[in-house]
Short mmCIF file of C-alpha atoms and ligand atoms in Angstrom, two decimals:
data_model
loop_
_atom_site.label_atom_id
_atom_site.label_comp_id
_atom_site.label_asym_id
_atom_site.label_seq_id
_atom_site.Cartn_x
_atom_site.Cartn_y
_atom_site.Cartn_z
CA MET A 1 20.55 -59.82 -0.40
CA LYS A 2 19.36 -56.69 -2.17
CA ALA A 3 21.78 -55.69 -4.92
CA VAL A 4 21.82 -52.30 -6.65
CA LEU A 5 23.52 -51.58 -9.99
CA ASP A 6 26.65 -49.63 -9.10
CA HIS A 7 28.36 -49.43 -12.47
CA VAL A 8 29.00 -51.08 -15.83
CA GLY A 9 32.65 -51.76 -16.69
CA ILE A 10 33.73 -51.20 -20.29
CA ALA A 11 37.16 -52.21 -21.58
CA VAL A 12 38.59 -49.61 -23.97
CA LYS A 13 41.73 -49.42 -26.09
CA ASP A 14 42.09 -45.64 -26.08
CA LEU A 15 40.79 -44.03 -22.91
CA SER A 16 40.92 -40.39 -24.03
CA ALA A 17 39.07 -41.17 -27.25
CA ALA A 18 36.43 -43.17 -25.36
CA LEU A 19 36.00 -40.41 -22.75
CA ALA A 20 35.65 -37.78 -25.47
CA PHE A 21 32.98 -39.93 -27.12
CA TYR A 22 30.85 -40.27 -23.97
CA ARG A 23 31.35 -36.61 -23.06
CA ASP A 24 30.66 -35.13 -26.48
CA ALA A 25 28.14 -37.57 -27.94
CA PHE A 26 26.01 -37.98 -24.76
CA GLY A 27 26.87 -34.84 -22.78
CA LEU A 28 28.05 -36.90 -19.77
CA GLU A 29 30.36 -35.56 -17.07
CA VAL A 30 33.75 -37.17 -16.49
CA GLU A 31 34.98 -37.68 -12.90
CA ALA A 32 38.61 -37.50 -11.79
CA PRO A 33 40.62 -40.59 -12.76
CA GLU A 34 41.81 -43.23 -10.32
CA GLU A 35 44.67 -45.67 -10.78
CA VAL A 36 43.85 -49.15 -9.48
CA THR A 37 47.42 -50.32 -9.18
CA SER A 38 46.73 -53.93 -8.25
CA GLN A 39 44.78 -54.44 -11.49
CA ARG A 40 47.26 -52.52 -13.68
CA VAL A 41 44.51 -50.48 -15.28
CA ARG A 42 43.47 -46.85 -15.48
CA ALA A 43 39.79 -46.39 -14.62
CA HIS A 44 37.56 -43.40 -15.31
CA PHE A 45 34.04 -43.21 -13.96
CA VAL A 46 31.33 -41.48 -15.98
CA PRO A 47 28.12 -40.90 -13.98
CA VAL A 48 24.86 -41.82 -15.70
CA GLY A 49 21.97 -41.12 -13.31
CA GLU A 50 22.21 -43.33 -10.22
CA SER A 51 24.85 -45.60 -11.79
CA LYS A 52 28.11 -45.09 -13.64
CA LEU A 53 30.08 -46.29 -16.60
CA GLU A 54 33.59 -47.35 -15.73
CA LEU A 55 35.97 -47.04 -18.67
CA LEU A 56 38.98 -49.27 -18.20
CA GLU A 57 42.25 -48.98 -20.06
CA ALA A 58 45.14 -51.39 -19.50
CA THR A 59 48.41 -49.80 -18.40
CA ALA A 60 50.41 -53.04 -18.51
CA SER A 61 50.33 -55.70 -21.23
CA GLU A 62 49.88 -58.54 -18.71
CA SER A 63 46.81 -56.97 -17.04
CA ALA A 64 43.42 -58.66 -17.16
CA ILE A 65 41.99 -55.81 -19.23
CA ALA A 66 44.84 -56.03 -21.79
CA ARG A 67 44.26 -59.77 -22.15
CA TYR A 68 40.51 -59.21 -22.50
CA VAL A 69 40.94 -56.57 -25.23
CA ASP A 70 43.52 -58.73 -27.06
CA LYS A 71 41.14 -61.68 -27.08
CA ARG A 72 37.79 -60.05 -27.80
CA GLY A 73 38.44 -56.42 -28.64
CA PRO A 74 37.07 -53.51 -26.59
CA GLY A 75 33.54 -53.72 -25.16
CA LEU A 76 31.40 -54.60 -22.13
CA HIS A 77 33.62 -56.18 -19.48
CA HIS A 78 31.68 -56.55 -16.20
CA ILE A 79 28.77 -55.23 -14.19
CA THR A 80 29.09 -54.25 -10.54
CA LEU A 81 26.31 -54.79 -8.02
CA ARG A 82 26.45 -52.94 -4.71
CA VAL A 83 25.50 -54.83 -1.51
CA ASP A 84 25.31 -53.82 2.17
CA ASP A 85 27.08 -56.87 3.58
CA ILE A 86 29.45 -58.53 1.14
CA ASP A 87 30.38 -61.31 3.57
CA ALA A 88 26.74 -62.31 3.82
CA ALA A 89 26.26 -61.94 0.04
CA VAL A 90 29.25 -64.15 -0.81
CA GLY A 91 28.14 -66.69 1.82
CA GLN A 92 24.65 -66.80 0.30
CA LEU A 93 26.03 -67.28 -3.24
CA ARG A 94 28.45 -70.01 -2.18
CA SER A 95 25.72 -71.84 -0.29
CA ARG A 96 23.73 -71.86 -3.58
CA GLY A 97 26.70 -73.47 -5.35
CA VAL A 98 27.56 -70.32 -7.33
CA ARG A 99 31.15 -70.42 -8.58
CA MET A 100 33.17 -67.46 -7.28
CA ILE A 101 36.42 -66.09 -8.66
CA ASP A 102 36.97 -64.69 -5.15
CA GLU A 103 35.94 -67.20 -2.50
CA HIS A 104 36.55 -64.47 0.08
CA PRO A 105 35.94 -60.73 -0.34
CA ARG A 106 39.07 -58.63 -0.92
CA PRO A 107 39.99 -54.92 -0.93
CA GLY A 108 38.89 -52.89 -3.98
CA ALA A 109 39.17 -49.23 -5.02
CA GLU A 110 38.33 -46.32 -2.66
CA GLY A 111 38.34 -48.48 0.46
CA SER A 112 35.61 -50.75 -0.85
CA THR A 113 35.47 -54.55 -0.51
CA ILE A 114 34.84 -56.60 -3.64
CA ALA A 115 34.38 -60.18 -4.87
CA PHE A 116 33.94 -61.43 -8.44
CA VAL A 117 31.38 -64.07 -9.45
CA HIS A 118 32.58 -66.39 -12.21
CA PRO A 119 30.78 -65.78 -15.56
CA SER A 120 30.15 -69.53 -15.89
CA SER A 121 27.74 -69.23 -12.95
CA ALA A 122 26.20 -65.93 -14.11
CA HIS A 123 25.00 -66.69 -17.63
CA GLY A 124 28.16 -65.42 -19.26
CA VAL A 125 28.41 -62.11 -17.38
CA LEU A 126 31.35 -61.21 -15.15
CA ILE A 127 29.69 -59.83 -11.99
CA GLU A 128 31.56 -57.86 -9.36
CA LEU A 129 30.00 -57.49 -5.90
CA LYS A 130 30.99 -54.37 -4.04
CA GLN A 131 30.48 -53.10 -0.52
CA PRO A 132 31.40 -49.41 -0.31
CA ALA A 133 33.91 -48.19 2.28
CA SER A 134 31.42 -46.57 4.67
CA ALA A 135 29.51 -49.77 5.38
CA ASN A 136 32.64 -51.89 5.30
CA GLN A 137 33.32 -53.00 8.82
CA SER A 138 30.02 -54.45 9.85
CA ALA A 139 26.60 -55.07 8.49
CA LEU A 140 25.27 -52.02 10.29
CA ARG A 141 24.23 -49.25 7.97
CA ASP A 142 23.42 -46.75 10.71
CA PRO A 143 25.75 -47.47 13.61
CA PRO A 144 24.19 -46.43 16.90
CA PRO A 145 25.61 -43.53 18.94
CA ALA A 146 28.74 -44.38 20.98
CA ILE A 147 27.00 -43.37 24.20
CA SER A 148 23.36 -43.29 25.34
CA ARG A 149 22.36 -41.48 28.54
CA PHE A 150 19.43 -42.32 30.80
CA THR A 151 18.23 -40.94 34.13
CA LEU A 152 16.83 -43.31 36.73
CA GLY A 153 15.69 -41.40 39.82
CA GLU A 154 18.86 -40.07 41.41
CA LEU A 155 21.15 -42.15 39.22
CA GLU A 156 22.62 -41.44 35.83
CA LEU A 157 23.05 -44.48 33.55
CA ILE A 158 25.32 -44.23 30.51
CA SER A 159 25.61 -47.07 28.03
CA LEU A 160 29.02 -46.99 26.29
CA SER A 161 30.01 -48.79 23.10
CA ASP A 162 33.29 -50.72 22.96
CA GLY A 163 32.73 -51.69 19.33
CA PHE A 164 31.59 -54.93 17.78
CA LEU A 165 32.66 -58.51 17.45
CA ARG A 166 31.39 -61.42 15.43
CA MET A 167 30.37 -64.71 16.95
CA ASP A 168 29.22 -67.95 15.34
CA GLY A 169 25.45 -67.67 14.79
CA GLY A 170 24.79 -71.25 15.88
CA LEU A 171 26.65 -70.60 19.10
CA MET A 172 24.54 -67.48 19.77
CA PHE A 173 21.10 -68.93 19.00
CA GLY A 174 21.30 -72.54 20.24
CA ILE A 175 18.34 -74.70 19.20
CA VAL A 176 16.87 -72.02 16.90
CA PRO A 177 17.24 -73.12 13.22
CA LYS A 178 19.45 -70.89 11.07
CA ALA A 179 16.52 -70.26 8.70
CA GLN A 180 14.92 -68.40 11.63
CA TRP A 181 17.82 -66.62 13.34
CA SER A 182 19.53 -65.52 10.14
CA VAL A 183 16.49 -63.35 9.33
CA ALA A 184 16.87 -61.52 12.65
CA ALA A 185 20.68 -61.46 12.56
CA PRO A 186 22.23 -61.99 9.09
CA ALA A 187 25.34 -64.20 9.08
CA ASP A 188 28.57 -63.36 7.25
CA ALA A 189 30.49 -65.79 5.01
CA ARG A 190 31.95 -67.43 8.13
CA ASN A 191 28.50 -67.92 9.68
CA ARG A 192 29.12 -65.16 12.24
CA VAL A 193 26.64 -62.57 13.50
CA THR A 194 27.53 -59.05 14.64
CA LEU A 195 27.32 -58.35 18.37
CA GLY A 196 27.85 -55.10 20.22
CA MET A 197 29.63 -54.67 23.54
CA ARG A 198 28.09 -52.11 25.84
CA PRO A 199 29.53 -51.55 29.31
CA LEU A 200 27.22 -49.52 31.56
CA ILE A 201 28.20 -46.58 33.73
CA VAL A 202 26.14 -46.02 36.89
CA ARG A 203 26.72 -42.63 38.53
CA GLY A 204 25.34 -42.06 41.97
CA ALA A 205 27.10 -42.03 45.33
CA ARG A 206 30.06 -43.40 43.38
CA THR A 207 30.91 -44.01 39.74
CA MET A 208 30.65 -47.62 38.64
CA ILE A 209 31.22 -49.40 35.36
CA ILE A 210 29.57 -52.77 34.75
CA ASP A 211 31.71 -54.97 32.45
CA ALA A 212 34.34 -53.33 30.24
CA GLY A 213 34.22 -54.77 26.73
CA LEU A 214 36.90 -56.66 24.87
CA GLY A 215 39.94 -54.52 25.57
CA ARG A 216 42.87 -54.40 23.15
CA LYS A 217 45.06 -57.32 24.20
CA GLY A 218 44.05 -59.69 21.38
CA ASP A 219 46.53 -60.44 18.58
CA ALA A 220 45.74 -60.35 14.84
CA ALA A 221 44.56 -63.99 14.77
CA PHE A 222 42.16 -63.32 17.65
CA GLU A 223 40.83 -60.13 16.04
CA ASP A 224 40.28 -62.00 12.77
CA ALA A 225 38.56 -64.98 14.43
CA TYR A 226 36.11 -62.67 16.20
CA GLY A 227 35.81 -60.07 13.42
CA VAL A 228 36.69 -57.36 15.94
CA ASP A 229 35.56 -53.91 14.83
CA HIS A 230 37.17 -51.00 16.67
CA ARG A 231 35.09 -48.21 15.16
CA TYR A 232 33.95 -47.65 18.73
CA ASP A 233 36.25 -47.88 21.67
CA LEU A 234 35.61 -47.73 25.41
CA ASP A 235 38.21 -45.00 26.03
CA ARG A 236 36.67 -42.78 23.37
CA ALA A 237 33.15 -43.51 24.64
CA LEU A 238 34.26 -42.64 28.19
CA ALA A 239 35.72 -39.37 26.89
CA ASP A 240 32.43 -38.64 25.09
CA ALA A 241 30.72 -39.13 28.46
CA ARG A 242 33.29 -36.72 30.00
CA LEU A 243 34.85 -39.49 32.07
CA ALA A 244 38.40 -40.79 32.36
CA PRO A 245 39.50 -44.25 33.56
CA GLU A 246 40.65 -42.50 36.79
CA ASP A 247 37.04 -41.45 37.51
CA ILE A 248 35.84 -45.03 37.96
CA ASP A 249 35.51 -46.10 41.62
CA ILE A 250 34.02 -49.57 41.08
CA VAL A 251 34.30 -52.08 38.26
CA LEU A 252 31.58 -54.72 38.55
CA ALA A 253 31.78 -57.98 36.58
CA SER A 254 28.63 -59.81 35.40
CA HIS A 255 31.04 -62.71 34.76
CA LEU A 256 34.62 -63.07 33.50
CA HIS A 257 34.21 -64.11 29.85
CA PHE A 258 36.72 -62.31 27.62
CA ASP A 259 34.07 -60.21 25.83
CA HIS A 260 33.09 -58.69 29.21
CA ALA A 261 36.35 -58.69 31.19
CA GLY A 262 38.86 -58.13 28.35
CA GLY A 263 38.79 -54.41 29.12
CA PHE A 264 39.56 -54.91 32.82
CA THR A 265 43.31 -54.87 32.18
CA VAL A 266 45.76 -53.19 29.79
CA ARG A 267 49.34 -53.88 28.82
CA ASP A 268 51.62 -50.96 29.69
CA VAL A 269 54.63 -49.83 27.62
CA SER A 270 56.90 -52.35 29.32
CA GLY A 271 54.46 -55.15 28.38
CA ARG A 272 53.22 -55.66 31.95
CA LEU A 273 49.53 -56.19 32.58
CA ARG A 274 47.88 -53.78 34.97
CA PRO A 275 44.31 -52.78 35.96
CA ARG A 276 42.81 -50.48 33.33
CA PHE A 277 40.95 -48.33 35.89
CA PRO A 278 43.75 -47.24 38.26
CA ARG A 279 41.62 -46.13 41.24
CA ALA A 280 38.91 -48.78 41.06
CA GLN A 281 38.04 -51.77 43.19
CA TYR A 282 37.05 -54.69 40.94
CA ILE A 283 34.10 -56.67 42.24
CA VAL A 284 33.69 -60.27 41.10
CA ARG A 285 31.45 -63.05 42.38
CA ARG A 286 33.56 -65.62 44.24
CA GLY A 287 32.09 -68.62 42.39
CA GLU A 288 32.83 -67.00 39.03
CA TRP A 289 36.39 -66.28 40.13
CA GLU A 290 36.82 -69.93 41.18
CA ASP A 291 35.48 -71.14 37.80
CA ALA A 292 37.65 -68.72 35.82
CA THR A 293 40.75 -69.80 37.68
CA HIS A 294 39.90 -73.53 37.41
CA VAL A 295 38.68 -73.92 33.84
CA HIS A 296 37.53 -77.19 32.23
CA SER A 297 37.03 -78.30 28.64
CA GLN A 298 33.51 -76.80 28.37
CA ASN A 299 34.33 -73.27 29.51
CA THR A 300 38.04 -72.78 28.85
CA ALA A 301 37.56 -71.03 25.49
CA ARG A 302 35.66 -68.17 27.15
CA TYR A 303 38.19 -67.28 29.86
CA GLN A 304 41.54 -65.52 29.49
CA ALA A 305 43.53 -65.25 32.69
CA ASP A 306 45.25 -62.03 31.51
CA ASP A 307 41.90 -60.29 31.93
CA TYR A 308 41.58 -60.95 35.67
CA ARG A 309 44.69 -62.53 37.28
CA PRO A 310 46.51 -59.16 37.31
CA LEU A 311 43.65 -57.74 39.45
CA ALA A 312 44.45 -60.13 42.28
CA GLU A 313 48.17 -59.43 41.90
CA ALA A 314 47.52 -55.66 42.09
CA GLY A 315 45.36 -56.11 45.20
CA VAL A 316 42.28 -54.45 43.67
CA LEU A 317 40.08 -57.56 43.60
CA GLN A 318 37.09 -57.87 45.89
CA LEU A 319 35.13 -61.13 45.88
CA VAL A 320 31.45 -61.21 46.91
CA ASP A 321 29.76 -64.41 47.99
CA ASP A 322 26.05 -63.82 47.52
CA ASP A 323 23.51 -61.50 45.99
CA ALA A 324 24.54 -58.21 47.58
CA THR A 325 24.15 -54.43 47.35
CA ILE A 326 27.29 -53.06 45.71
CA MET A 327 26.43 -49.40 46.10
CA PRO A 328 23.18 -47.64 47.01
CA GLY A 329 20.57 -48.71 44.45
CA VAL A 330 22.76 -51.33 42.77
CA ARG A 331 22.38 -55.01 43.60
CA VAL A 332 23.76 -58.15 41.93
CA LYS A 333 21.61 -61.23 41.37
CA ARG A 334 22.96 -64.65 40.39
CA THR A 335 21.30 -66.22 37.34
CA GLY A 336 23.56 -69.20 36.58
CA GLY A 337 22.75 -70.75 33.20
CA HIS A 338 25.31 -69.03 30.99
CA SER A 339 28.08 -69.73 33.50
CA THR A 340 27.45 -71.27 36.93
CA HIS A 341 27.81 -67.92 38.70
CA HIS A 342 26.77 -65.48 35.98
CA GLN A 343 24.93 -62.53 37.52
CA VAL A 344 22.72 -59.66 36.38
CA VAL A 345 22.65 -56.23 38.00
CA MET A 346 19.39 -54.76 39.31
CA ILE A 347 19.32 -50.98 39.67
CA GLU A 348 16.69 -49.03 41.62
CA SER A 349 16.26 -45.33 42.26
CA GLY A 350 13.34 -42.96 42.85
CA GLY A 351 10.82 -45.81 42.49
CA LYS A 352 12.17 -46.72 39.03
CA SER A 353 14.00 -49.90 38.00
CA ALA A 354 16.64 -50.84 35.49
CA ALA A 355 18.58 -54.05 34.87
CA PHE A 356 21.85 -54.95 33.21
CA ALA A 357 20.95 -58.32 31.66
CA ALA A 358 24.51 -59.27 30.56
CA ASP A 359 24.46 -62.70 28.87
CA LEU A 360 21.10 -63.74 30.32
CA ILE A 361 19.51 -61.77 27.43
CA PRO A 362 22.49 -60.76 25.29
CA THR A 363 20.49 -59.07 22.49
CA THR A 364 16.89 -57.93 22.08
CA LYS A 365 16.30 -61.07 19.94
CA HIS A 366 17.03 -63.21 23.00
CA VAL A 367 13.94 -62.01 24.92
CA THR A 368 12.14 -64.89 23.20
CA GLU A 369 12.49 -67.57 25.86
CA SER A 370 13.71 -70.44 23.64
CA TRP A 371 16.45 -68.28 22.05
CA ILE A 372 19.29 -69.33 24.31
CA PRO A 373 22.95 -69.42 23.22
CA ALA A 374 24.40 -72.90 22.65
CA LEU A 375 27.37 -71.78 24.71
CA ASP A 376 25.27 -71.52 27.89
CA LEU A 377 26.50 -74.23 30.26
CA TYR A 378 23.02 -74.86 31.71
CA PRO A 379 20.40 -73.75 29.16
CA MET A 380 17.43 -75.01 31.20
CA ASP A 381 18.56 -72.79 34.09
CA THR A 382 18.78 -69.87 31.65
CA LEU A 383 15.23 -70.65 30.49
CA ALA A 384 13.74 -70.65 34.00
CA VAL A 385 15.59 -67.53 35.12
CA LYS A 386 14.86 -65.65 31.90
CA ARG A 387 11.14 -66.43 32.19
CA ALA A 388 11.05 -64.96 35.71
CA PHE A 389 13.23 -62.00 34.68
CA ASN A 390 10.93 -61.23 31.72
CA GLU A 391 7.77 -61.42 33.84
CA ASP A 392 9.26 -59.05 36.38
CA ALA A 393 10.55 -56.68 33.68
CA VAL A 394 7.13 -56.52 32.01
CA ALA A 395 5.24 -56.09 35.31
CA ARG A 396 7.51 -53.40 36.76
CA GLU A 397 8.47 -51.63 33.50
CA VAL A 398 12.14 -52.29 34.04
CA LEU A 399 14.53 -50.47 31.72
CA VAL A 400 16.68 -53.37 30.45
CA PHE A 401 20.23 -52.90 29.11
CA PHE A 402 21.29 -55.33 26.36
CA TYR A 403 25.07 -55.71 26.46
CA HIS A 404 25.51 -57.47 23.09
CA ASP A 405 22.78 -55.89 20.97
CA PRO A 406 24.44 -54.27 17.93
CA SER A 407 21.95 -51.39 17.74
CA VAL A 408 19.70 -51.16 20.83
CA ALA A 409 21.33 -50.05 24.09
CA ALA A 410 18.25 -50.40 26.29
CA GLY A 411 14.52 -50.94 26.11
CA TYR A 412 11.34 -52.09 27.77
CA ILE A 413 10.19 -55.70 27.42
CA ARG A 414 6.54 -56.03 26.40
CA GLU A 415 4.27 -58.98 25.93
CA GLU A 416 2.02 -58.93 22.88
CA HIS A 417 -0.13 -61.85 21.68
CA GLY A 418 1.84 -64.27 23.83
CA SER A 419 5.28 -63.27 22.54
CA ARG A 420 7.94 -60.98 23.98
CA LEU A 421 9.36 -57.97 22.23
CA VAL A 422 11.49 -54.97 23.12
CA ILE A 423 10.48 -51.34 22.74
CA PRO A 424 13.80 -49.45 22.43
CA ALA A 425 14.14 -46.67 25.02
ZN1 LIG B 501 29.54 -64.77 28.53
ZN1 LIG B 502 28.99 -62.12 26.35
#
């Protein structure tokens, strides 16, 4: 955590007199006032260089500021430290045994998120942590563009963002100790890491989309459990790419987990589920379909029948048995590992190669061969297939698309000093 002094809070009895003092005695400028209703105080910010003074006057006798002034008289009340990821910051403090007034971050002024540290754990100082509104929804400071375009021979490839979700870090990194993975992917207070969701458009003889994100069928409890962040949305990304759902001819599934197939269906105004892409044929590997429609205790949490059953009912489902060419230049290849019939998509045109790695290599961090999600059903299969995939990708300079990476849409895998890394494209 890197904290920056945001402001110093000062409790005052007479706000106008205090403001006049700072303005006249120090020549400071006074910003417009803001009423923080939940705290029953009037707050005025006075900028001093990079930080501010916050003058606080109670507007109700039962407010915390009124009680403070009654007990100790006016004076220094709190300091506020600004952080990029307040969930991670609070998690870090709690893991160190620091006593928090707010065990979980809560809404503050101007769309910020705040949490107070108890003075007994901070050498007598009341410390407020604050994450400003702009960086609120995920740990990403510079969110990547919603779409990224690539040309591969005759084909156009467009990576689209359907937003972000949060997944348990242990589940995502398997045998890798948290001390290691949390450096690469910081965890929030609930031990979750931020993942992107990036369906891929392939435009050639026909227009195809590979996987379709999370969709919008989840209820509030689901969205909370997975920290769903809708700043990006597949419909908006499609529009940015000048495409409509009607333009899609083929929807190809890497597998049917809800974070890939959730966007296959939508609920219409009458509440009925229907295919999201009205003209498309949906192509699913038969073994994956069988698994998704006959779940067991180890895979049931990842499948939601509402994502794919309506496709069969609407007659738009096409099952393929083996590795096959889906359209010119686009071929599926079974990997197993993550799910028994999980597949990647190999794309070739004009002597150039690309691959949609799906959950074989969900993020750029997962190019390291031992970094395999704990949720993979057969991790040793993942290991063997990933090793071969990496070798091929390095040798043939394959442009690899990373479905779950929060900031890198695609890149080239390189080998340096015996370890793998990704050069973003
Ligand atoms: Zn999956
Ligand atoms: Zn996934």
